[in-house]
Amino acid sequence: MRKRLAVVMAVIAVAGLSASAFAAEYDRYERDYRPPAQYRQEPPPPAYRAEAPRPPRHAQHGEPYFFAHFGIFDPNNDFNGLRGYDTGGAFDIGIGSRVSPVFAVEGTFGGFGAELGASEVTVVPITIGGRLIVPNPFVEPYFGAGVGLYMVSLQDAFFGIDDDSAEFGGYVSIGADFWLNPRIALNFEGKYHWVDATFDSFNTATGVFSERNIEVGGWTANFGVRVSF
């Protein structure tokens, strides 16, 4: 009887050890099992995120701005103009508004002048115009044009003129803004003015006054600042 009991206990022990080993092997198999690649469901790769664009440094449209320039005036070389006049000075100040990302309107008050010996010309333009802007976060080139009233004072010994005149004229411009921050930019601008003014001319030989048209325009090259507010 005892022998039978010992045999039964031995069989149970062997069966238990075998079952434990099988269970461990099965559990390992279940943990390490990976189905073939065609049946495998991998998580989708993370979405590509491009680098966020840097915020623009230029002023936003809809904001008014103030500007001021100082520079030089290069008179035209027309025979019926300011031929021979020396390079003079120029300035302008104004206000404007960027009504869209690519266009701005502005009004300008300024002055430029030149001399030739005892002869002297001074021009004070009051103009309104627009600028077509090439948008860029930091450096914005532009083209502009406008019209206005030009008040001219001319003393010209050659033509016998010592007179003032107020005429309508116009300009075209090209320049660029270099934005330091969203409110302030350095500005370079070239502008050509067309002004055909009429003056009383005194002929010393005949002692007779007559009218003479003089082209008093030319290039201004300016450096300044633009401030948005």
Short mmCIF file of C-alpha atoms in Angstrom, two decimals:
data_model
loop_
_atom_site.label_atom_id
_atom_site.label_comp_id
_atom_site.label_asym_id
_atom_site.label_seq_id
_atom_site.Cartn_x
_atom_site.Cartn_y
_atom_site.Cartn_z
CA MET A 1 0.00 0.00 0.00
CA ARG A 2 2.75 2.40 0.93
CA LYS A 3 4.59 1.56 -2.27
CA ARG A 4 1.51 2.39 -4.31
CA LEU A 5 1.05 5.65 -2.47
CA ALA A 6 4.71 6.59 -3.07
CA VAL A 7 4.35 5.79 -6.76
CA VAL A 8 1.18 7.91 -7.02
CA MET A 9 2.87 10.84 -5.22
CA ALA A 10 5.89 10.56 -7.50
CA VAL A 11 3.66 10.58 -10.60
CA ILE A 12 1.80 13.67 -9.29
CA ALA A 13 5.10 15.46 -8.57
CA VAL A 14 6.46 14.73 -12.04
CA ALA A 15 3.19 15.85 -13.64
CA GLY A 16 3.23 19.08 -11.63
CA LEU A 17 6.80 19.89 -12.62
CA SER A 18 6.02 19.14 -16.25
CA ALA A 19 2.94 21.36 -16.16
CA SER A 20 4.89 24.24 -14.58
CA ALA A 21 7.63 23.99 -17.18
CA PHE A 22 5.06 23.88 -19.99
CA ALA A 23 3.19 26.88 -18.56
CA ALA A 24 6.41 28.90 -18.27
CA GLU A 25 7.40 28.03 -21.80
CA TYR A 26 3.89 28.91 -23.08
CA ASP A 27 3.92 32.21 -21.24
CA ARG A 28 7.34 33.08 -22.70
CA TYR A 29 6.10 32.13 -26.13
CA GLU A 30 3.03 34.32 -25.75
CA ARG A 31 5.13 37.30 -24.60
CA ASP A 32 7.68 37.06 -27.39
CA TYR A 33 5.38 36.14 -30.21
CA ARG A 34 5.16 38.72 -33.04
CA PRO A 35 2.95 38.06 -36.07
CA PRO A 36 4.44 38.40 -39.57
CA ALA A 37 4.99 41.94 -40.82
CA GLN A 38 2.05 41.81 -43.25
CA TYR A 39 -0.32 41.10 -40.36
CA ARG A 40 1.33 43.37 -37.85
CA GLN A 41 -0.48 46.60 -36.88
CA GLU A 42 2.19 49.18 -36.09
CA PRO A 43 1.22 52.58 -34.63
CA PRO A 44 1.28 55.36 -37.27
CA PRO A 45 4.45 57.48 -37.36
CA PRO A 46 4.20 60.90 -35.71
CA ALA A 47 2.99 63.65 -38.02
CA TYR A 48 5.71 65.82 -39.59
CA ARG A 49 5.82 69.24 -38.04
CA ALA A 50 7.60 71.85 -40.08
CA GLU A 51 9.49 74.56 -38.26
CA ALA A 52 7.11 77.37 -37.39
CA PRO A 53 7.80 80.47 -39.50
CA ARG A 54 9.34 83.37 -37.68
CA PRO A 55 6.91 86.21 -36.99
CA PRO A 56 7.29 89.17 -39.37
CA ARG A 57 9.29 92.09 -38.12
CA HIS A 58 7.54 94.65 -40.34
CA ALA A 59 4.54 96.71 -39.30
CA GLN A 60 1.14 95.18 -39.95
CA HIS A 61 -1.28 96.65 -42.46
CA GLY A 62 -3.95 98.91 -41.05
CA GLU A 63 -1.44 100.76 -38.89
CA PRO A 64 -0.55 104.43 -39.54
CA TYR A 65 3.09 105.48 -39.58
CA PHE A 66 5.31 108.56 -39.49
CA PHE A 67 8.47 109.02 -41.55
CA ALA A 68 11.28 111.54 -41.96
CA HIS A 69 14.15 111.77 -44.46
CA PHE A 70 17.28 113.82 -44.98
CA GLY A 71 19.43 113.63 -48.09
CA ILE A 72 20.70 115.34 -51.21
CA PHE A 73 19.13 116.92 -54.30
CA ASP A 74 20.69 116.33 -57.72
CA PRO A 75 19.17 118.92 -60.13
CA ASN A 76 18.17 117.96 -63.65
CA ASN A 77 20.59 118.78 -66.45
CA ASP A 78 18.07 120.13 -68.97
CA PHE A 79 19.08 123.18 -71.00
CA ASN A 80 15.77 124.76 -70.05
CA GLY A 81 16.21 123.61 -66.49
CA LEU A 82 18.88 123.62 -63.82
CA ARG A 83 21.93 122.77 -65.91
CA GLY A 84 25.14 123.55 -64.05
CA TYR A 85 23.51 123.84 -60.61
CA ASP A 86 25.41 122.22 -57.77
CA THR A 87 24.05 119.36 -55.71
CA GLY A 88 22.00 120.63 -52.78
CA GLY A 89 20.15 119.35 -49.75
CA ALA A 90 16.73 117.75 -49.32
CA PHE A 91 14.35 116.65 -46.58
CA ASP A 92 10.78 115.47 -46.16
CA ILE A 93 8.40 114.37 -43.42
CA GLY A 94 5.02 112.74 -43.68
CA ILE A 95 2.37 110.36 -42.45
CA GLY A 96 0.88 107.32 -44.10
CA SER A 97 -1.08 104.13 -43.63
CA ARG A 98 -0.48 100.60 -44.85
CA VAL A 99 -3.96 99.83 -46.13
CA SER A 100 -3.04 96.30 -47.26
CA PRO A 101 0.00 94.02 -47.01
CA VAL A 102 1.23 95.31 -50.40
CA PHE A 103 0.03 98.92 -50.61
CA ALA A 104 0.34 102.11 -48.56
CA VAL A 105 -0.86 105.68 -49.03
CA GLU A 106 0.96 108.68 -47.62
CA GLY A 107 1.13 112.46 -47.57
CA THR A 108 4.46 114.29 -47.60
CA PHE A 109 5.78 117.78 -46.91
CA GLY A 110 9.38 118.54 -47.81
CA GLY A 111 11.90 120.74 -49.47
CA PHE A 112 14.98 120.68 -51.70
CA GLY A 113 17.22 123.25 -53.31
CA ALA A 114 20.45 124.01 -55.17
CA GLU A 115 22.71 126.90 -56.13
CA LEU A 116 24.81 128.10 -59.06
CA GLY A 117 26.90 131.11 -58.04
CA ALA A 118 24.42 133.89 -57.32
CA SER A 119 21.54 131.81 -58.67
CA GLU A 120 19.42 129.78 -56.28
CA VAL A 121 16.34 127.56 -56.45
CA THR A 122 14.19 126.33 -53.58
CA VAL A 123 11.29 123.89 -53.99
CA VAL A 124 8.74 122.97 -51.32
CA PRO A 125 6.53 120.01 -52.37
CA ILE A 126 3.27 119.02 -50.67
CA THR A 127 2.30 115.69 -52.18
CA ILE A 128 0.06 112.67 -51.81
CA GLY A 129 0.96 109.28 -53.23
CA GLY A 130 1.13 105.56 -52.83
CA ARG A 131 3.69 102.80 -52.47
CA LEU A 132 3.54 99.28 -53.90
CA ILE A 133 5.37 97.07 -51.38
CA VAL A 134 7.07 93.70 -51.84
CA PRO A 135 6.26 92.05 -48.45
CA ASN A 136 9.16 90.55 -46.53
CA PRO A 137 9.66 89.94 -42.80
CA PHE A 138 12.79 92.10 -42.59
CA VAL A 139 13.68 94.00 -45.81
CA GLU A 140 10.81 95.38 -47.89
CA PRO A 141 11.54 97.02 -51.25
CA TYR A 142 8.88 99.27 -52.74
CA PHE A 143 7.95 101.48 -55.70
CA GLY A 144 5.94 104.67 -55.38
CA ALA A 145 4.37 107.56 -57.24
CA GLY A 146 2.40 110.67 -56.40
CA VAL A 147 1.28 114.18 -57.30
CA GLY A 148 1.03 117.46 -55.48
CA LEU A 149 1.60 121.18 -55.24
CA TYR A 150 5.18 122.45 -55.65
CA MET A 151 5.97 125.93 -54.37
CA VAL A 152 9.09 127.22 -56.12
CA SER A 153 11.34 130.21 -55.53
CA LEU A 154 13.93 130.90 -58.23
CA GLN A 155 16.65 133.53 -58.56
CA ASP A 156 18.44 132.93 -61.84
CA ALA A 157 20.89 135.55 -63.10
CA PHE A 158 21.24 133.95 -66.55
CA PHE A 159 17.52 134.11 -67.37
CA GLY A 160 16.88 137.28 -65.38
CA ILE A 161 14.42 135.58 -63.03
CA ASP A 162 13.63 136.55 -59.45
CA ASP A 163 10.18 135.14 -58.92
CA ASP A 164 7.99 132.65 -57.04
CA SER A 165 5.61 130.11 -58.54
CA ALA A 166 3.18 127.42 -57.38
CA GLU A 167 2.79 124.51 -59.77
CA PHE A 168 1.37 121.02 -59.89
CA GLY A 169 3.94 118.29 -60.33
CA GLY A 170 4.61 114.66 -59.64
CA TYR A 171 7.20 112.12 -58.60
CA VAL A 172 8.20 108.47 -58.77
CA SER A 173 10.19 106.73 -56.06
CA ILE A 174 12.03 103.53 -55.30
CA GLY A 175 13.29 102.45 -51.89
CA ALA A 176 13.48 99.84 -49.16
CA ASP A 177 12.57 99.56 -45.48
CA PHE A 178 14.91 97.68 -43.13
CA TRP A 179 12.79 96.70 -40.13
CA LEU A 180 14.53 96.74 -36.77
CA ASN A 181 11.36 95.67 -34.94
CA PRO A 182 7.59 95.72 -35.71
CA ARG A 183 7.49 99.50 -35.10
CA ILE A 184 10.71 101.01 -36.45
CA ALA A 185 12.48 100.70 -39.79
CA LEU A 186 15.46 102.38 -41.39
CA ASN A 187 14.65 103.65 -44.86
CA PHE A 188 16.57 104.40 -48.06
CA GLU A 189 14.71 106.12 -50.88
CA GLY A 190 15.39 107.69 -54.25
CA LYS A 191 12.76 110.00 -55.72
CA TYR A 192 12.55 111.88 -59.00
CA HIS A 193 10.41 115.04 -59.13
CA TRP A 194 8.92 116.58 -62.29
CA VAL A 195 8.09 120.26 -61.87
CA ASP A 196 7.66 122.61 -64.84
CA ALA A 197 7.35 126.09 -63.33
CA THR A 198 6.52 129.39 -65.03
CA PHE A 199 8.35 132.59 -64.02
CA ASP A 200 8.56 136.22 -65.10
CA SER A 201 11.86 136.70 -66.90
CA PHE A 202 13.42 140.13 -67.42
CA ASN A 203 15.46 140.70 -70.57
CA THR A 204 18.09 143.28 -69.66
CA ALA A 205 18.86 143.98 -73.33
CA THR A 206 15.29 144.96 -74.23
CA GLY A 207 13.98 145.85 -70.77
CA VAL A 208 10.96 143.62 -71.39
CA PHE A 209 9.42 141.03 -69.07
CA SER A 210 8.32 137.70 -70.49
CA GLU A 211 7.28 134.31 -69.18
CA ARG A 212 9.75 131.43 -69.12
CA ASN A 213 9.18 127.80 -68.23
CA ILE A 214 11.93 126.23 -66.13
CA GLU A 215 12.15 122.55 -65.19
CA VAL A 216 13.13 122.65 -61.51
CA GLY A 217 12.91 118.95 -60.71
CA GLY A 218 15.54 116.28 -60.25
CA TRP A 219 16.58 113.38 -58.06
CA THR A 220 16.55 113.31 -54.29
CA ALA A 221 18.39 110.52 -52.46
CA ASN A 222 17.33 110.19 -48.84
CA PHE A 223 18.04 108.24 -45.69
CA GLY A 224 15.54 108.20 -42.85
CA VAL A 225 13.30 106.33 -40.47
CA ARG A 226 9.75 104.98 -40.56
CA VAL A 227 7.86 104.63 -37.26
CA SER A 228 4.57 102.78 -36.99
CA PHE A 229 2.13 103.70 -34.23
#
